[in-house]
CSV table of C-alpha atoms in Angstrom, one decimal:
chain,number,residue,atom,x,y,z
A,1,MET,CA,91.2,1.4,29.9
A,2,LEU,CA,89.4,3.4,27.2
A,3,ASP,CA,88.3,6.9,27.8
A,4,VAL,CA,84.6,6.7,26.5
A,5,SER,CA,83.9,10.3,27.3
A,6,LYS,CA,86.7,11.7,25.7
A,7,ILE,CA,86.6,9.5,22.6
A,8,TRP,CA,82.9,10.5,22.2
A,9,LYS,CA,83.5,13.9,22.2
A,10,LYS,CA,86.1,13.7,19.7
A,11,THR,CA,83.8,11.7,17.7
A,12,LEU,CA,81.0,14.2,17.7
A,13,GLU,CA,83.7,16.9,16.5
A,14,GLU,CA,84.4,14.5,13.4
A,15,ILE,CA,80.7,13.6,12.6
A,16,LYS,CA,79.2,17.3,13.3
A,17,PRO,CA,80.4,18.8,10.0
A,18,SER,CA,78.8,16.3,7.8
A,19,MET,CA,75.4,16.3,9.4
A,20,ASN,CA,72.4,18.6,9.2
A,21,PRO,CA,72.7,21.3,12.1
A,22,ALA,CA,69.0,20.5,12.9
A,23,GLY,CA,69.6,16.8,13.1
A,24,TYR,CA,72.8,17.0,14.9
A,25,ASN,CA,71.2,19.6,17.7
A,26,THR,CA,68.2,17.5,17.9
A,27,TRP,CA,69.5,13.9,18.1
A,28,LEU,CA,73.4,14.0,19.0
A,29,LYS,CA,74.3,17.3,20.8
A,30,LYS,CA,73.2,15.9,24.3
A,31,SER,CA,74.7,12.3,23.9
A,32,GLU,CA,77.6,11.4,25.8
A,33,GLY,CA,79.8,8.4,26.0
A,34,TYR,CA,78.5,5.8,28.4
A,35,SER,CA,80.6,2.5,28.6
A,36,PHE,CA,82.8,0.2,26.5
A,37,GLU,CA,82.8,-3.5,27.4
A,38,ASN,CA,83.6,-6.6,25.3
A,39,GLY,CA,84.3,-4.5,22.3
A,40,VAL,CA,80.7,-2.6,22.6
A,41,PHE,CA,81.0,1.0,22.6
A,42,THR,CA,77.7,2.4,24.3
A,43,VAL,CA,76.4,6.1,23.8
A,44,SER,CA,73.9,7.5,26.1
A,45,VAL,CA,71.1,9.5,24.0
A,46,ILE,CA,68.1,11.7,25.0
A,47,ASN,CA,65.5,8.9,24.2
A,48,LYS,CA,65.1,5.9,22.2
A,49,LEU,CA,64.0,7.4,19.2
A,50,ALA,CA,67.4,9.3,19.2
A,51,GLY,CA,69.3,6.1,19.2
A,52,ASP,CA,67.2,4.6,16.2
A,53,TRP,CA,67.5,7.7,14.2
A,54,VAL,CA,71.3,8.0,14.7
A,55,LYS,CA,71.5,4.0,14.0
A,56,GLU,CA,69.8,4.0,10.9
A,57,ARG,CA,71.8,7.0,9.5
A,58,TYR,CA,75.0,7.4,10.7
A,59,TYR,CA,75.8,3.9,12.2
A,60,SER,CA,78.7,2.8,10.0
A,61,LYS,CA,80.3,6.2,9.7
A,62,ILE,CA,80.3,6.9,13.4
A,63,LEU,CA,81.4,3.0,14.1
A,64,GLY,CA,84.6,3.8,11.6
A,65,ILE,CA,85.5,7.0,13.6
A,66,LEU,CA,85.4,5.0,16.8
A,67,LYS,CA,87.5,2.1,15.2
A,68,GLU,CA,90.2,4.7,14.0
A,69,ALA,CA,90.4,6.2,17.6
A,70,ASP,CA,90.7,2.6,19.1
A,71,ASP,CA,90.7,-0.6,17.0
A,72,SER,CA,89.3,-2.7,19.8
A,73,VAL,CA,85.7,-1.1,19.0
A,74,GLU,CA,83.8,-3.9,17.5
A,75,SER,CA,80.1,-2.4,17.7
A,76,LEU,CA,78.3,0.5,18.8
A,77,GLU,CA,75.0,0.5,20.8
A,78,PHE,CA,72.7,3.3,22.3
A,79,THR,CA,71.1,3.4,25.8
A,80,THR,CA,68.9,6.0,27.6
A,81,ASP,CA,70.4,5.1,31.1
A,82,SER,CA,72.7,7.9,32.0
A,83,ILE,CA,70.4,10.5,31.0
A,84,GLU,CA,67.7,8.9,33.1
A,85,LYS,CA,69.9,8.4,36.1
A,86,ASN,CA,70.9,12.1,36.0
A,87,LYS,CA,67.2,13.1,36.0
A,88,ASP,CA,66.7,11.0,39.1
A,89,LYS,CA,69.8,12.5,40.8
A,90,GLU,CA,68.5,16.0,40.0
A,91,LYS,CA,65.0,15.3,41.6
A,92,SER,CA,66.4,14.1,44.7
A,93,LYS,CA,69.4,16.4,45.2
A,94,ASP,CA,68.3,19.4,43.3
A,95,SER,CA,69.9,21.8,45.7
A,96,GLU,CA,73.3,20.2,45.3
A,97,LEU,CA,73.6,20.4,41.8
A,98,PRO,CA,74.4,23.5,39.7
A,99,LEU,CA,71.6,24.9,37.7
A,100,ASN,CA,71.7,25.1,33.8
A,101,ASP,CA,69.9,27.5,31.7
A,102,HIS,CA,66.8,25.7,31.7
A,103,TYR,CA,66.4,25.3,35.5
A,104,ILE,CA,64.9,28.1,38.0
A,105,ASP,CA,66.2,27.6,41.6
A,106,LEU,CA,63.2,27.0,43.8
A,107,ASN,CA,65.0,28.6,46.6
A,108,ASP,CA,64.8,32.0,45.1
A,109,ASN,CA,62.9,31.6,41.8
A,110,LEU,CA,65.9,33.1,39.9
A,111,ASN,CA,66.2,32.3,36.3
A,112,PRO,CA,70.1,31.7,35.4
A,113,LYS,CA,69.7,33.4,32.0
A,114,TYR,CA,68.9,36.7,33.6
A,115,THR,CA,72.2,38.0,34.6
A,116,PHE,CA,74.1,41.3,33.8
A,117,ASP,CA,76.2,39.3,31.7
A,118,THR,CA,73.1,38.8,29.0
A,119,PHE,CA,71.8,42.4,29.7
A,120,VAL,CA,71.7,44.8,26.8
A,121,VAL,CA,72.2,48.4,27.8
A,122,GLY,CA,70.8,51.0,25.6
A,123,SER,CA,69.6,54.6,25.8
A,124,PHE,CA,66.1,53.4,26.5
A,125,ASN,CA,67.2,51.5,29.6
A,126,GLU,CA,70.4,53.2,30.8
A,127,LEU,CA,68.8,55.2,33.6
A,128,ALA,CA,67.4,52.0,35.1
A,129,PHE,CA,70.6,49.9,34.7
A,130,ALA,CA,72.6,52.7,36.4
A,131,ALA,CA,70.2,52.4,39.3
A,132,THR,CA,70.6,48.9,39.6
A,133,GLN,CA,74.6,49.4,39.8
A,134,ALA,CA,74.1,51.9,42.6
A,135,ILE,CA,72.1,49.4,44.7
A,136,ILE,CA,74.6,46.5,44.4
A,137,LYS,CA,77.5,49.0,45.4
A,138,LYS,CA,75.3,50.4,48.1
A,139,PRO,CA,72.3,48.2,49.1
A,140,ALA,CA,69.2,50.2,49.9
A,141,VAL,CA,70.6,53.4,48.5
A,142,TYR,CA,67.4,53.7,46.5
A,143,ASN,CA,64.7,52.0,48.4
A,144,PRO,CA,62.5,50.6,46.8
A,145,LEU,CA,63.5,50.7,43.3
A,146,PHE,CA,60.5,50.7,41.3
A,147,LEU,CA,60.9,50.0,37.6
A,148,TYR,CA,57.7,50.5,35.2
A,149,GLY,CA,57.2,50.5,31.6
A,150,ASN,CA,55.4,48.3,29.0
A,151,THR,CA,55.6,44.6,28.7
A,152,GLY,CA,58.6,43.0,27.2
A,153,VAL,CA,61.2,45.7,27.9
A,154,GLY,CA,63.4,43.6,30.2
A,155,LYS,CA,62.1,44.8,33.7
A,156,THR,CA,62.2,41.2,35.0
A,157,HIS,CA,65.5,40.4,33.4
A,158,LEU,CA,67.3,43.4,35.1
A,159,MET,CA,65.6,42.8,38.6
A,160,GLN,CA,66.6,39.3,38.4
A,161,ALA,CA,70.2,40.3,37.3
A,162,VAL,CA,70.4,42.2,40.8
A,163,GLY,CA,69.1,39.0,42.6
A,164,HIS,CA,71.8,37.0,41.1
A,165,TYR,CA,74.5,39.8,42.1
A,166,TYR,CA,73.1,40.1,45.7
A,167,LYS,CA,73.2,36.1,45.9
A,168,ASN,CA,76.4,35.3,44.1
A,169,ASN,CA,78.6,38.1,45.1
A,170,LEU,CA,77.1,39.7,48.4
A,171,SER,CA,76.0,36.3,49.7
A,172,LYS,CA,72.7,37.7,50.5
A,173,LYS,CA,69.3,35.9,50.9
A,174,VAL,CA,67.0,36.8,47.6
A,175,TYR,CA,63.6,36.0,46.8
A,176,TYR,CA,61.8,37.0,43.4
A,177,ILE,CA,58.2,36.5,43.0
A,178,THR,CA,55.3,38.0,41.2
A,179,SER,CA,52.7,39.8,43.3
A,180,GLU,CA,50.0,37.2,41.8
A,181,ARG,CA,52.0,34.3,43.4
A,182,PHE,CA,52.3,36.5,46.6
A,183,THR,CA,48.6,36.7,46.6
A,184,ASN,CA,48.1,33.0,46.2
A,185,GLU,CA,50.6,32.3,49.0
A,186,TYR,CA,49.0,34.8,51.4
A,187,VAL,CA,45.5,33.4,50.5
A,188,SER,CA,46.6,29.6,51.2
A,189,SER,CA,48.3,30.7,54.6
A,190,LEU,CA,44.9,32.1,55.6
A,191,GLN,CA,43.0,29.0,54.8
A,192,ASN,CA,45.7,26.9,56.4
A,193,ASN,CA,46.1,29.0,59.5
A,194,LYS,CA,49.8,29.5,58.6
A,195,THR,CA,49.9,33.4,58.4
A,196,ASN,CA,52.8,33.6,61.0
A,197,ALA,CA,54.9,31.2,59.0
A,198,PHE,CA,54.0,33.4,55.9
A,199,LYS,CA,55.1,36.5,57.7
A,200,GLU,CA,58.4,34.8,58.7
A,201,LYS,CA,59.6,33.6,55.6
A,202,TYR,CA,59.3,37.1,53.8
A,203,LYS,CA,61.1,38.8,56.7
A,204,LYS,CA,64.5,36.9,56.1
A,205,TYR,CA,65.4,38.0,52.8
A,206,ASP,CA,67.8,40.7,52.2
A,207,LEU,CA,66.5,41.4,48.9
A,208,LEU,CA,62.9,41.0,47.8
A,209,ILE,CA,61.9,41.4,44.1
A,210,MET,CA,58.2,41.7,43.6
A,211,ASP,CA,57.2,41.8,39.8
A,212,ASP,CA,53.9,42.8,38.2
A,213,ILE,CA,52.6,45.0,41.4
A,214,GLN,CA,49.3,46.0,39.2
A,215,PHE,CA,47.8,42.6,39.9
A,216,LEU,CA,47.5,43.8,43.5
A,217,SER,CA,44.5,45.9,42.4
A,218,ASN,CA,41.3,45.1,44.3
A,219,LYS,CA,43.3,42.7,46.7
A,220,GLU,CA,43.1,44.8,49.8
A,221,ARG,CA,44.1,42.1,52.5
A,222,THR,CA,47.1,41.3,50.3
A,223,GLN,CA,48.0,45.0,50.2
A,224,GLU,CA,47.6,45.4,53.7
A,225,GLU,CA,50.0,42.4,54.4
A,226,LEU,CA,52.6,43.8,51.6
A,227,PHE,CA,52.3,47.2,53.5
A,228,HIS,CA,53.3,45.9,56.8
A,229,LEU,CA,56.0,43.3,55.1
A,230,PHE,CA,57.4,46.6,53.3
A,231,ASN,CA,57.7,48.6,56.4
A,232,PHE,CA,59.5,45.7,58.4
A,233,LEU,CA,62.1,45.3,55.3
A,234,TYR,CA,62.5,49.0,54.8
A,235,ASP,CA,63.2,49.6,58.5
A,236,ASN,CA,65.5,47.0,58.6
A,237,HIS,CA,67.6,48.2,55.5
A,238,LYS,CA,66.7,45.4,53.3
A,239,GLN,CA,66.5,46.2,49.5
A,240,ILE,CA,63.0,46.1,47.9
A,241,ILE,CA,62.7,46.1,44.0
A,242,PHE,CA,59.2,46.4,42.5
A,243,SER,CA,57.9,46.5,38.8
A,244,SER,CA,54.6,47.4,37.4
A,245,ASP,CA,53.3,48.3,33.7
A,246,LEU,CA,52.5,51.9,34.8
A,247,HIS,CA,53.7,54.7,37.3
A,248,PRO,CA,52.4,53.7,41.1
A,249,ASN,CA,50.1,56.8,41.2
A,250,TYR,CA,48.3,55.6,38.1
A,251,LEU,CA,47.5,51.9,39.5
A,252,GLN,CA,43.9,51.2,39.9
A,253,ASN,CA,42.4,50.1,43.2
A,254,LEU,CA,45.4,50.3,45.1
A,255,GLU,CA,46.0,51.8,48.6
A,256,SER,CA,47.3,55.3,48.7
A,257,ARG,CA,49.6,54.5,51.7
A,258,LEU,CA,51.2,51.5,49.2
A,259,LYS,CA,51.5,54.2,46.5
A,260,SER,CA,53.1,56.4,49.0
A,261,ARG,CA,55.6,53.8,49.8
A,262,PHE,CA,56.4,52.9,46.2
A,263,SER,CA,57.3,56.4,45.5
A,264,GLN,CA,59.5,57.1,48.3
A,265,GLY,CA,62.5,55.6,46.6
A,266,MET,CA,63.5,55.7,42.9
A,267,LEU,CA,61.1,55.6,40.1
A,268,ILE,CA,62.2,54.8,36.7
A,269,ASP,CA,60.3,54.7,33.4
A,270,ILE,CA,61.9,52.2,31.0
A,271,ILE,CA,60.9,53.6,27.5
A,272,LYS,CA,60.0,52.3,24.1
A,273,ILE,CA,63.1,50.7,22.7
A,274,ASP,CA,65.0,52.6,20.1
A,275,THR,CA,66.2,51.3,16.9
A,276,GLU,CA,70.1,51.2,17.9
A,277,SER,CA,69.0,49.2,21.1
A,278,LYS,CA,67.2,46.7,19.0
A,279,ILE,CA,70.2,46.1,16.7
A,280,ALA,CA,72.3,45.6,19.7
A,281,ILE,CA,69.8,43.1,21.2
A,282,ILE,CA,69.4,41.4,18.0
A,283,GLN,CA,73.2,41.0,17.8
A,284,THR,CA,73.5,39.6,21.3
A,285,LYS,CA,70.7,37.0,20.7
A,286,LEU,CA,72.4,35.9,17.9
A,287,LYS,CA,75.8,35.6,19.5
A,288,GLN,CA,74.3,33.6,22.2
A,289,SER,CA,72.7,31.0,19.5
A,290,GLU,CA,76.0,31.0,17.8
A,291,LYS,CA,74.2,32.5,14.6
A,292,GLU,CA,75.0,35.6,12.2
A,293,LEU,CA,72.9,37.5,10.0
A,294,ALA,CA,73.7,40.0,7.1
A,295,PRO,CA,73.5,43.7,8.4
A,296,ASP,CA,70.6,44.5,6.0
A,297,ILE,CA,68.6,41.6,7.9
A,298,ILE,CA,69.3,43.0,11.2
A,299,MET,CA,68.5,46.5,10.2
A,300,TYR,CA,65.2,45.3,8.5
A,301,LEU,CA,64.4,43.4,11.7
A,302,ALA,CA,65.1,46.3,14.2
A,303,GLU,CA,62.8,48.4,11.8
A,304,ILE,CA,59.8,46.1,11.9
A,305,LEU,CA,59.9,44.8,15.4
A,306,ASP,CA,57.6,47.0,17.7
A,307,GLY,CA,60.1,47.2,20.7
A,308,SER,CA,59.5,44.2,22.9
A,309,ILE,CA,62.5,42.1,23.8
A,310,ARG,CA,60.2,39.1,24.2
A,311,GLU,CA,59.1,39.6,20.6
A,312,ILE,CA,62.5,40.2,19.3
A,313,GLU,CA,64.0,36.8,21.1
A,314,GLY,CA,60.9,34.9,19.9
A,315,LEU,CA,61.6,36.2,16.3
A,316,ILE,CA,65.4,35.4,16.3
A,317,ASN,CA,64.7,31.8,17.9
A,318,ASN,CA,62.3,30.9,15.0
A,319,ILE,CA,65.1,32.2,12.2
A,320,CYS,CA,67.5,30.3,14.1
A,321,ILE,CA,65.4,27.0,14.1
A,322,LYS,CA,64.3,27.7,10.4
A,323,SER,CA,68.1,28.2,9.5
A,324,ASP,CA,69.2,25.0,11.3
A,325,ILE,CA,66.5,23.0,9.3
A,326,LEU,CA,67.6,24.7,6.2
A,327,GLY,CA,71.2,24.1,7.0
A,328,ARG,CA,72.0,27.7,6.0
A,329,ALA,CA,71.4,31.3,6.8
A,330,MET,CA,68.3,32.7,5.9
A,331,THR,CA,67.9,35.3,2.9
A,332,LEU,CA,66.3,38.7,3.7
A,333,ASP,CA,63.6,37.8,1.1
A,334,GLU,CA,62.9,34.5,3.2
A,335,ILE,CA,62.8,36.4,6.3
A,336,LYS,CA,60.4,39.1,5.0
A,337,ASP,CA,58.2,36.2,3.8
A,338,MET,CA,58.1,34.9,7.2
A,339,THR,CA,57.4,37.7,9.0
A,340,LYS,CA,54.7,39.3,6.5
A,341,ASN,CA,51.8,37.4,8.2
A,342,SER,CA,53.1,37.9,11.8
A,343,ASN,CA,51.5,40.2,14.3
A,344,LYS,CA,54.6,42.4,14.1
A,345,LYS,CA,53.7,46.0,13.4
A,346,THR,CA,55.2,47.0,9.8
A,347,GLY,CA,55.3,50.4,8.1
A,348,LEU,CA,54.5,52.3,11.4
A,349,LEU,CA,54.4,56.1,10.8
A,350,GLU,CA,56.9,58.5,12.0
A,351,PHE,CA,55.8,60.9,14.9
A,352,LYS,CA,55.3,63.8,12.7
A,353,ASP,CA,53.2,61.8,10.2
A,354,ILE,CA,51.0,60.5,13.0
A,355,ILE,CA,50.2,64.2,14.2
A,356,LYS,CA,49.5,65.1,10.5
A,357,ALA,CA,47.2,62.0,10.1
A,358,VAL,CA,45.1,62.9,13.4
A,359,ALA,CA,45.1,66.6,12.4
A,360,ASN,CA,43.8,65.7,9.0
A,361,PHE,CA,41.5,63.5,10.1
A,362,TYR,CA,39.7,66.2,12.6
A,363,GLN,CA,40.3,68.9,9.9
A,364,ILE,CA,42.3,71.3,12.4
A,365,GLU,CA,45.9,72.4,12.0
A,366,GLU,CA,48.8,70.6,13.3
A,367,ARG,CA,49.9,73.3,15.7
A,368,PHE,CA,46.7,73.5,17.4
A,369,ILE,CA,47.5,69.9,18.6
A,370,ILE,CA,51.0,70.9,19.9
A,371,GLU,CA,50.2,74.3,21.3
A,372,LYS,CA,48.5,74.7,24.9
A,373,ASN,CA,45.2,75.4,23.6
A,374,ARG,CA,42.0,74.4,26.0
A,375,LYS,CA,39.4,74.7,23.3
A,376,GLN,CA,37.5,71.3,23.4
A,377,GLU,CA,37.9,71.1,19.5
A,378,PHE,CA,41.5,70.7,20.1
A,379,VAL,CA,41.8,68.9,23.4
A,380,LYS,CA,39.9,65.9,22.3
A,381,PRO,CA,42.3,65.2,19.3
A,382,ARG,CA,45.3,65.6,21.4
A,383,GLN,CA,44.1,63.1,24.0
A,384,ILE,CA,43.4,60.9,21.3
A,385,LEU,CA,46.8,61.3,19.7
A,386,MET,CA,48.2,60.7,23.3
A,387,TYR,CA,46.2,57.6,23.7
A,388,LEU,CA,47.4,56.5,20.3
A,389,LEU,CA,50.8,57.1,20.8
A,390,ARG,CA,51.0,55.6,24.1
A,391,THR,CA,48.7,52.4,23.5
A,392,PHE,CA,49.8,51.4,19.9
A,393,TYR,CA,53.3,53.0,19.4
A,394,ASN,CA,54.7,52.3,22.9
A,395,TYR,CA,56.1,55.9,23.4
A,396,SER,CA,56.7,56.8,26.9
A,397,LEU,CA,54.6,59.3,28.8
A,398,ALA,CA,57.7,61.7,29.2
A,399,SER,CA,58.6,61.3,25.5
A,400,ILE,CA,54.9,61.9,24.4
A,401,GLY,CA,54.7,65.0,26.8
A,402,GLU,CA,58.0,66.2,25.5
A,403,LYS,CA,57.0,66.1,21.7
A,404,LEU,CA,53.7,67.7,22.2
A,405,GLY,CA,54.7,71.0,23.8
A,406,GLY,CA,56.9,70.1,26.7
A,407,ARG,CA,53.7,68.8,28.7
A,408,ASP,CA,54.0,66.9,32.1
A,409,HIS,CA,54.0,63.1,32.0
A,410,THR,CA,50.9,63.2,34.4
A,411,THR,CA,49.1,65.1,31.6
A,412,VAL,CA,49.5,62.4,29.1
A,413,MET,CA,48.7,59.7,31.5
A,414,HIS,CA,45.4,61.4,32.3
A,415,ALA,CA,44.5,61.7,28.5
A,416,VAL,CA,45.2,58.0,28.0
A,417,GLU,CA,43.2,56.9,30.8
A,418,LYS,CA,40.4,59.1,30.0
A,419,ILE,CA,40.3,57.8,26.3
A,420,THR,CA,40.7,54.3,27.4
A,421,GLU,CA,37.6,54.7,29.9
A,422,ASP,CA,35.6,56.7,27.4
A,423,ILE,CA,35.8,54.3,24.6
A,424,LYS,CA,34.0,51.7,26.7
A,425,ASN,CA,30.8,54.0,26.6
A,426,ASP,CA,31.1,56.2,23.7
A,427,LYS,CA,30.4,54.6,20.5
A,428,GLU,CA,31.2,57.5,18.4
A,429,LEU,CA,34.5,58.0,19.9
A,430,ALA,CA,35.1,54.2,19.6
A,431,ASP,CA,34.3,54.4,15.8
A,432,GLU,CA,36.6,57.3,15.2
A,433,ILE,CA,39.5,55.6,16.6
A,434,ALA,CA,38.6,52.6,14.5
A,435,LYS,CA,38.6,54.8,11.5
A,436,LEU,CA,41.9,56.3,12.5
A,437,LYS,CA,43.7,52.9,13.0
A,438,PRO,CA,44.1,51.9,9.3
A,439,ILE,CA,45.1,55.4,8.3
A,440,LEU,CA,47.9,54.8,10.7
A,441,ASN,CA,48.8,51.5,9.7
A,442,LEU,CA,47.7,49.7,12.8
């Protein structure tokens, strides 16, 4: 009996080099040998359009390859039956099937892409990574583990990687959730008189991962529920991991007792991604996409990207798609043209140049910004500089403080918060910052 699956795989291997990569990936990559009856070889494709497209362009060539494999093949047909059956099977027996890269396990909300195998360690996140390695070797050694930093620096990836390890290597019960969804679930339980079921659900986990804690601001009853849940999990030596965009002490409208709980474990700031780490991330994403770029292109991308891993992934995906369409690797000039109108920040100044620009704008000497001088004429430019470095250049609080005279990160945080609030009511200040931005290429 003809092995349709094996023959079709070999046919794909032969036809692929002669096709445009984009066409192959779109229409044939997910096809499979379906059946062979009465001389008709049937192939399952993703949809009817795919079958029509392949039939119109490659029917004769594919049929010739099939005939060479087995001369009893007389004709070629396409169907969507197998794909549809698989979809139905996944809907009815989701928990029995292995998840692929596109499916999130609804039992724990873990994304299969976010594992330690796909996580890139650099100087910007090595402390956070080391902490996760400690808690997978000795659960609850740091409890809670609290990661904070700007959006897109890999907090979610790292937390979920811990979840996968606990689930697959330690056979622990794991649950990942955002604070916003946790709030919605709690409100729903109140409305439906199911608060006890809500409480019991979360008490059963060995590892609870809660993302974006900042969204609990002003949600008093949810905060109270989380406080009691935290105490239960902590007292029973269950690992807890939180994330936020800010240090817990600076989260607005959050109960002090919750802030105290968040701070009693290990708090780690994932700082701005350095150029070397961006290069490593780009190379990893290219490897995952089975693509290559010249070293000068990789360096160019690392320099213009602002440090968000999500933005790096988005641009690399865009480049890969366009390369598939072109059927070749893109040139540096083509990539420069593609990125010139994007919202990526190009031409950002060096730290020393930023200080110089701010000092010149306020007509003071640079040393007065760095020195610990409390005169108002120097304090204001210094605070504005801290605000700009944190808000637009994504420097960490610690690195800003270190570069500006060895100040504590709390001093920097206070300055950033003050300027952020003052801008709302001080038109003169808002105008000054608006004038500074083009000077700084912002």
